[in-house]
Amino acid sequence: MDKICILGGGKIGSLIATLLVECGDFEICLGDVDPEVVARLKKDIGSNHFQVSLIDVQDSKALGRFIESVEPDGIISSLPYYCNLVVGEMARSCGAHYFDLTEDVTVTKGIREISEGAPKAFVPQCGLAPGFISIVAHELMTRFDTVDMVKMRVGALPVNPSNVLKYSLTWSTDGLINEYGNTCYGIENRQEVPLLPLEGYETISIDGLLYEAFNTSGGLGTLADTFAGKVRTMNYKTLRYPGHCEKIHLLMNDLKLNDDRETLKRILEKAVPKTLQDVVLIYTSVTGLRKGELYEENFVQKIYPQTIAGKLWSAIQVTTAAGMCSVVDLVFERSGTYRGFVTQETFDLTSILENRFGRYFQSDDSCST
């Protein structure tokens, strides 16, 4: 059995571990800094192929000893983005495949540098956005002779919003603030350009419900690098209920909390509730020429919470973990195929959806036209 080390047992890491253990083909060793998380996972995942340890990943010496003791074939970082470069360096040193969930552009560039010439695969930005959304967009793009415009929209929202932000914390607060506060990138007039976060405001209707969309950082993944010069326009925006963007703009820009992110994090985590009753919206639109005629193709999907291994998991947990696990599965299944820096668009949509983990992206509400 291939041995995988998972670092971080939070909202997403715990489901990644559950899925990989449940499939029966991997031996999983998970490390987390929180004793309560370690105790919970020991109780929840009862398997001879699962071990969990207390480890502080920000203690590089302790982390190195832990990874050396595990001798993993692959390392999955389900940690905050700022921890990933150290983990990537250790994956390179021990000769393991590397996977992460980061939306951070700078960290991804660092992983690209670490992976140069590596005999193993280094696959950052696994998950939903970046991740699955890039695979969907690339699949639609292959159906055109010439691509004109690519729109990528994703949102993870409470089904029944009850607060003024019309939002619930469904994943990493650090990652959320990062998306709202960092520079975004897109393609305009065939050139890769920086874009301001929380700008580019628009509204979109899906199944008769109105949503707002605006620029956020990282969701485009590496697509802008891959297709600069080949596509006229490409951008990624986050979907929210109307009114959310204005209030986040007040917090981050008018009150200048983008410059004091620890305070903003405390405010959000104290005031905004968590929920398992969420819905993930995925919307991708590609316009281009096919045999000289202008066509548009769309991929639209809604995904709701699902019960896995006897436990209810939120839609954002399911989609993010399924994105990670399907990519991990394909890398190990196709031994020797992937080396060095591997982008999400390297993986084809059919292989992802037909994968045992990719099936969680299937929904009765999905359509591709």
PDB file of C-alpha atoms in Angstrom, residues 109-289:
ATOM      1  CA  LYS A 109       5.349  30.121  -7.439  1.00  0.00           C
ATOM      2  CA  GLY A 110       7.589  28.928  -4.608  1.00  0.00           C
ATOM      3  CA  ILE A 111       6.397  25.336  -5.042  1.00  0.00           C
ATOM      4  CA  ARG A 112       7.139  25.615  -8.761  1.00  0.00           C
ATOM      5  CA  GLU A 113      10.724  26.572  -7.936  1.00  0.00           C
ATOM      6  CA  ILE A 114      11.122  23.752  -5.391  1.00  0.00           C
ATOM      7  CA  SER A 115       9.782  21.198  -7.879  1.00  0.00           C
ATOM      8  CA  GLU A 116      12.147  22.061 -10.739  1.00  0.00           C
ATOM      9  CA  GLY A 117      13.726  18.823 -11.959  1.00  0.00           C
ATOM     10  CA  ALA A 118      11.973  16.710  -9.311  1.00  0.00           C
ATOM     11  CA  PRO A 119      11.365  13.033 -10.168  1.00  0.00           C
ATOM     12  CA  LYS A 120       8.067  13.137  -8.250  1.00  0.00           C
ATOM     13  CA  ALA A 121       4.907  15.160  -8.864  1.00  0.00           C
ATOM     14  CA  PHE A 122       4.383  18.506  -7.134  1.00  0.00           C
ATOM     15  CA  VAL A 123       0.710  19.387  -7.485  1.00  0.00           C
ATOM     16  CA  PRO A 124      -0.407  22.574  -5.711  1.00  0.00           C
ATOM     17  CA  GLN A 125      -3.870  24.118  -5.752  1.00  0.00           C
ATOM     18  CA  CYS A 126      -5.823  20.872  -5.498  1.00  0.00           C
ATOM     19  CA  GLY A 127      -9.397  21.220  -4.286  1.00  0.00           C
ATOM     20  CA  LEU A 128     -12.309  23.228  -5.664  1.00  0.00           C
ATOM     21  CA  ALA A 129     -11.107  26.715  -6.612  1.00  0.00           C
ATOM     22  CA  PRO A 130      -8.324  26.583  -7.485  1.00  0.00           C
ATOM     23  CA  GLY A 131      -8.521  22.958  -8.530  1.00  0.00           C
ATOM     24  CA  PHE A 132     -11.649  21.405 -10.000  1.00  0.00           C
ATOM     25  CA  ILE A 133     -12.802  24.698 -11.556  1.00  0.00           C
ATOM     26  CA  SER A 134      -9.573  24.879 -13.603  1.00  0.00           C
ATOM     27  CA  ILE A 135     -10.089  21.322 -14.857  1.00  0.00           C
ATOM     28  CA  VAL A 136     -13.662  22.169 -15.906  1.00  0.00           C
ATOM     29  CA  ALA A 137     -12.641  25.380 -17.681  1.00  0.00           C
ATOM     30  CA  HIS A 138      -9.843  23.647 -19.557  1.00  0.00           C
ATOM     31  CA  GLU A 139     -12.183  20.860 -20.700  1.00  0.00           C
ATOM     32  CA  LEU A 140     -14.663  23.389 -22.129  1.00  0.00           C
ATOM     33  CA  MET A 141     -11.833  25.271 -23.849  1.00  0.00           C
ATOM     34  CA  THR A 142     -10.719  22.144 -25.717  1.00  0.00           C
ATOM     35  CA  ARG A 143     -14.079  22.098 -27.497  1.00  0.00           C
ATOM     36  CA  PHE A 144     -13.286  25.287 -29.453  1.00  0.00           C
ATOM     37  CA  ASP A 145     -10.982  26.066 -32.353  1.00  0.00           C
ATOM     38  CA  THR A 146     -10.348  29.534 -30.890  1.00  0.00           C
ATOM     39  CA  VAL A 147     -11.274  30.643 -27.360  1.00  0.00           C
ATOM     40  CA  ASP A 148     -12.468  34.205 -26.831  1.00  0.00           C
ATOM     41  CA  MET A 149     -13.701  34.456 -23.231  1.00  0.00           C
ATOM     42  CA  VAL A 150     -13.527  32.236 -20.129  1.00  0.00           C
ATOM     43  CA  LYS A 151     -15.591  33.030 -17.031  1.00  0.00           C
ATOM     44  CA  MET A 152     -15.093  30.977 -13.849  1.00  0.00           C
ATOM     45  CA  ARG A 153     -17.425  31.521 -10.897  1.00  0.00           C
ATOM     46  CA  VAL A 154     -17.539  29.551  -7.632  1.00  0.00           C
ATOM     47  CA  GLY A 155     -19.269  30.108  -4.314  1.00  0.00           C
ATOM     48  CA  ALA A 156     -19.728  28.194  -1.051  1.00  0.00           C
ATOM     49  CA  LEU A 157     -22.785  29.648   0.647  1.00  0.00           C
ATOM     50  CA  PRO A 158     -25.121  28.901   3.551  1.00  0.00           C
ATOM     51  CA  VAL A 159     -28.423  27.502   2.318  1.00  0.00           C
ATOM     52  CA  ASN A 160     -30.304  29.673   4.834  1.00  0.00           C
ATOM     53  CA  PRO A 161     -28.278  32.854   5.506  1.00  0.00           C
ATOM     54  CA  SER A 162     -29.306  34.648   8.706  1.00  0.00           C
ATOM     55  CA  ASN A 163     -26.664  37.329   9.304  1.00  0.00           C
ATOM     56  CA  VAL A 164     -25.904  40.667   7.703  1.00  0.00           C
ATOM     57  CA  LEU A 165     -22.996  39.228   5.670  1.00  0.00           C
ATOM     58  CA  LYS A 166     -25.305  36.472   4.370  1.00  0.00           C
ATOM     59  CA  TYR A 167     -22.367  34.118   4.853  1.00  0.00           C
ATOM     60  CA  SER A 168     -21.050  31.332   7.076  1.00  0.00           C
ATOM     61  CA  LEU A 169     -17.471  30.236   7.710  1.00  0.00           C
ATOM     62  CA  THR A 170     -17.235  26.943   5.861  1.00  0.00           C
ATOM     63  CA  TRP A 171     -13.447  26.685   5.427  1.00  0.00           C
ATOM     64  CA  SER A 172     -10.151  28.342   6.410  1.00  0.00           C
ATOM     65  CA  THR A 173     -10.583  31.921   7.661  1.00  0.00           C
ATOM     66  CA  ASP A 174      -6.961  32.655   6.703  1.00  0.00           C
ATOM     67  CA  GLY A 175      -7.648  31.454   3.184  1.00  0.00           C
ATOM     68  CA  LEU A 176     -10.847  33.499   2.958  1.00  0.00           C
ATOM     69  CA  ILE A 177      -9.092  36.708   3.995  1.00  0.00           C
ATOM     70  CA  ASN A 178      -6.267  35.913   1.592  1.00  0.00           C
ATOM     71  CA  GLU A 179      -8.740  35.661  -1.279  1.00  0.00           C
ATOM     72  CA  TYR A 180     -10.449  38.920  -0.351  1.00  0.00           C
ATOM     73  CA  GLY A 181      -7.266  40.910   0.225  1.00  0.00           C
ATOM     74  CA  ASN A 182      -4.574  39.772  -2.214  1.00  0.00           C
ATOM     75  CA  THR A 183      -3.967  40.785  -5.808  1.00  0.00           C
ATOM     76  CA  CYS A 184      -5.950  38.818  -8.372  1.00  0.00           C
ATOM     77  CA  TYR A 185      -4.815  37.849 -11.852  1.00  0.00           C
ATOM     78  CA  GLY A 186      -6.655  37.386 -15.116  1.00  0.00           C
ATOM     79  CA  ILE A 187      -6.250  37.763 -18.861  1.00  0.00           C
ATOM     80  CA  GLU A 188      -7.369  40.901 -20.692  1.00  0.00           C
ATOM     81  CA  ASN A 189      -6.594  41.548 -24.353  1.00  0.00           C
ATOM     82  CA  ARG A 190      -4.571  38.285 -24.308  1.00  0.00           C
ATOM     83  CA  GLN A 191      -2.199  39.588 -21.630  1.00  0.00           C
ATOM     84  CA  GLU A 192      -1.943  38.392 -18.025  1.00  0.00           C
ATOM     85  CA  VAL A 193      -2.836  41.362 -15.828  1.00  0.00           C
ATOM     86  CA  PRO A 194      -3.218  42.066 -12.097  1.00  0.00           C
ATOM     87  CA  LEU A 195      -6.751  42.835 -10.905  1.00  0.00           C
ATOM     88  CA  LEU A 196      -7.993  44.410  -7.685  1.00  0.00           C
ATOM     89  CA  PRO A 197      -9.788  42.123  -5.220  1.00  0.00           C
ATOM     90  CA  LEU A 198     -13.452  42.912  -4.477  1.00  0.00           C
ATOM     91  CA  GLU A 199     -13.720  44.739  -7.813  1.00  0.00           C
ATOM     92  CA  GLY A 200     -15.165  43.646 -11.168  1.00  0.00           C
ATOM     93  CA  TYR A 201     -18.621  43.507  -9.612  1.00  0.00           C
ATOM     94  CA  GLU A 202     -21.411  41.762 -11.529  1.00  0.00           C
ATOM     95  CA  THR A 203     -24.624  39.862 -10.862  1.00  0.00           C
ATOM     96  CA  ILE A 204     -25.596  36.447 -12.187  1.00  0.00           C
ATOM     97  CA  SER A 205     -28.784  34.393 -12.011  1.00  0.00           C
ATOM     98  CA  ILE A 206     -28.595  30.610 -11.442  1.00  0.00           C
ATOM     99  CA  ASP A 207     -31.802  28.599 -11.229  1.00  0.00           C
ATOM    100  CA  GLY A 208     -33.759  31.808 -10.755  1.00  0.00           C
ATOM    101  CA  LEU A 209     -31.706  33.022  -7.777  1.00  0.00           C
ATOM    102  CA  LEU A 210     -29.633  36.200  -7.990  1.00  0.00           C
ATOM    103  CA  TYR A 211     -25.985  36.182  -6.873  1.00  0.00           C
ATOM    104  CA  GLU A 212     -23.210  38.725  -6.966  1.00  0.00           C
ATOM    105  CA  ALA A 213     -19.713  37.993  -8.243  1.00  0.00           C
ATOM    106  CA  PHE A 214     -16.453  39.878  -7.735  1.00  0.00           C
ATOM    107  CA  ASN A 215     -12.703  39.395  -8.108  1.00  0.00           C
ATOM    108  CA  THR A 216     -10.936  37.258  -5.516  1.00  0.00           C
ATOM    109  CA  SER A 217      -7.368  36.022  -5.472  1.00  0.00           C
ATOM    110  CA  GLY A 218      -6.080  32.569  -6.401  1.00  0.00           C
ATOM    111  CA  GLY A 219      -9.142  30.869  -7.883  1.00  0.00           C
ATOM    112  CA  LEU A 220      -7.784  31.040 -11.416  1.00  0.00           C
ATOM    113  CA  GLY A 221      -4.880  28.809 -10.449  1.00  0.00           C
ATOM    114  CA  THR A 222      -2.205  28.605 -13.149  1.00  0.00           C
ATOM    115  CA  LEU A 223      -4.613  29.064 -16.074  1.00  0.00           C
ATOM    116  CA  ALA A 224      -3.567  32.676 -16.653  1.00  0.00           C
ATOM    117  CA  ASP A 225       0.064  31.561 -17.020  1.00  0.00           C
ATOM    118  CA  THR A 226      -0.902  28.674 -19.296  1.00  0.00           C
ATOM    119  CA  PHE A 227      -3.189  30.591 -21.645  1.00  0.00           C
ATOM    120  CA  ALA A 228      -1.827  34.151 -21.771  1.00  0.00           C
ATOM    121  CA  GLY A 229      -1.615  35.099 -25.447  1.00  0.00           C
ATOM    122  CA  LYS A 230      -4.130  32.410 -26.418  1.00  0.00           C
ATOM    123  CA  VAL A 231      -7.361  33.747 -24.873  1.00  0.00           C
ATOM    124  CA  ARG A 232      -8.754  37.288 -25.151  1.00  0.00           C
ATOM    125  CA  THR A 233     -10.395  37.390 -21.716  1.00  0.00           C
ATOM    126  CA  MET A 234     -10.232  35.066 -18.698  1.00  0.00           C
ATOM    127  CA  ASN A 235     -11.208  35.774 -15.104  1.00  0.00           C
ATOM    128  CA  TYR A 236     -12.284  34.154 -11.848  1.00  0.00           C
ATOM    129  CA  LYS A 237     -14.830  35.609  -9.448  1.00  0.00           C
ATOM    130  CA  THR A 238     -16.395  34.458  -6.186  1.00  0.00           C
ATOM    131  CA  LEU A 239     -20.169  34.079  -5.907  1.00  0.00           C
ATOM    132  CA  ARG A 240     -21.988  35.478  -2.883  1.00  0.00           C
ATOM    133  CA  TYR A 241     -25.500  36.576  -1.972  1.00  0.00           C
ATOM    134  CA  PRO A 242     -26.146  40.244  -2.935  1.00  0.00           C
ATOM    135  CA  GLY A 243     -24.834  42.735  -0.373  1.00  0.00           C
ATOM    136  CA  HIS A 244     -21.884  40.682   0.876  1.00  0.00           C
ATOM    137  CA  CYS A 245     -19.215  42.408  -1.227  1.00  0.00           C
ATOM    138  CA  GLU A 246     -20.186  45.894  -0.058  1.00  0.00           C
ATOM    139  CA  LYS A 247     -19.865  44.932   3.601  1.00  0.00           C
ATOM    140  CA  ILE A 248     -16.544  43.110   3.113  1.00  0.00           C
ATOM    141  CA  HIS A 249     -15.293  46.173   1.238  1.00  0.00           C
ATOM    142  CA  LEU A 250     -16.201  48.266   4.292  1.00  0.00           C
ATOM    143  CA  LEU A 251     -14.301  45.939   6.628  1.00  0.00           C
ATOM    144  CA  MET A 252     -11.189  45.409   4.540  1.00  0.00           C
ATOM    145  CA  ASN A 253     -10.748  48.717   2.751  1.00  0.00           C
ATOM    146  CA  ASP A 254     -12.706  51.482   4.491  1.00  0.00           C
ATOM    147  CA  LEU A 255     -11.822  50.249   8.004  1.00  0.00           C
ATOM    148  CA  LYS A 256      -8.371  49.166   6.741  1.00  0.00           C
ATOM    149  CA  LEU A 257      -8.579  45.689   8.271  1.00  0.00           C
ATOM    150  CA  ASN A 258      -6.796  44.277   5.226  1.00  0.00           C
ATOM    151  CA  ASP A 259      -3.730  45.768   6.934  1.00  0.00           C
ATOM    152  CA  ASP A 260      -4.633  44.104  10.252  1.00  0.00           C
ATOM    153  CA  ARG A 261      -5.679  40.619   9.241  1.00  0.00           C
ATOM    154  CA  GLU A 262      -5.358  39.080  12.698  1.00  0.00           C
ATOM    155  CA  THR A 263      -7.987  41.504  13.997  1.00  0.00           C
ATOM    156  CA  LEU A 264     -10.206  40.792  11.001  1.00  0.00           C
ATOM    157  CA  LYS A 265      -9.830  37.062  11.580  1.00  0.00           C
ATOM    158  CA  ARG A 266     -10.871  37.422  15.227  1.00  0.00           C
ATOM    159  CA  ILE A 267     -13.909  39.484  14.236  1.00  0.00           C
ATOM    160  CA  LEU A 268     -15.059  37.034  11.592  1.00  0.00           C
ATOM    161  CA  GLU A 269     -14.542  33.938  13.732  1.00  0.00           C
ATOM    162  CA  LYS A 270     -16.352  35.526  16.675  1.00  0.00           C
ATOM    163  CA  ALA A 271     -19.302  36.953  14.719  1.00  0.00           C
ATOM    164  CA  VAL A 272     -19.852  34.706  11.689  1.00  0.00           C
ATOM    165  CA  PRO A 273     -21.250  31.237  12.437  1.00  0.00           C
ATOM    166  CA  LYS A 274     -20.111  27.947  10.951  1.00  0.00           C
ATOM    167  CA  THR A 275     -22.552  25.642   9.187  1.00  0.00           C
ATOM    168  CA  LEU A 276     -22.839  22.220   7.600  1.00  0.00           C
ATOM    169  CA  GLN A 277     -25.945  23.362   5.707  1.00  0.00           C
ATOM    170  CA  ASP A 278     -24.239  24.895   2.696  1.00  0.00           C
ATOM    171  CA  VAL A 279     -24.334  24.725  -1.071  1.00  0.00           C
ATOM    172  CA  VAL A 280     -21.416  24.916  -3.511  1.00  0.00           C
ATOM    173  CA  LEU A 281     -22.110  26.689  -6.792  1.00  0.00           C
ATOM    174  CA  ILE A 282     -19.890  26.032  -9.806  1.00  0.00           C
ATOM    175  CA  TYR A 283     -20.392  28.090 -12.958  1.00  0.00           C
ATOM    176  CA  THR A 284     -18.079  28.136 -15.955  1.00  0.00           C
ATOM    177  CA  SER A 285     -18.756  29.780 -19.307  1.00  0.00           C
ATOM    178  CA  VAL A 286     -16.512  29.601 -22.370  1.00  0.00           C
ATOM    179  CA  THR A 287     -17.163  31.495 -25.614  1.00  0.00           C
ATOM    180  CA  GLY A 288     -15.235  30.994 -28.822  1.00  0.00           C
ATOM    181  CA  LEU A 289     -15.184  30.004 -32.476  1.00  0.00           C
TER     182      LEU A 289
END
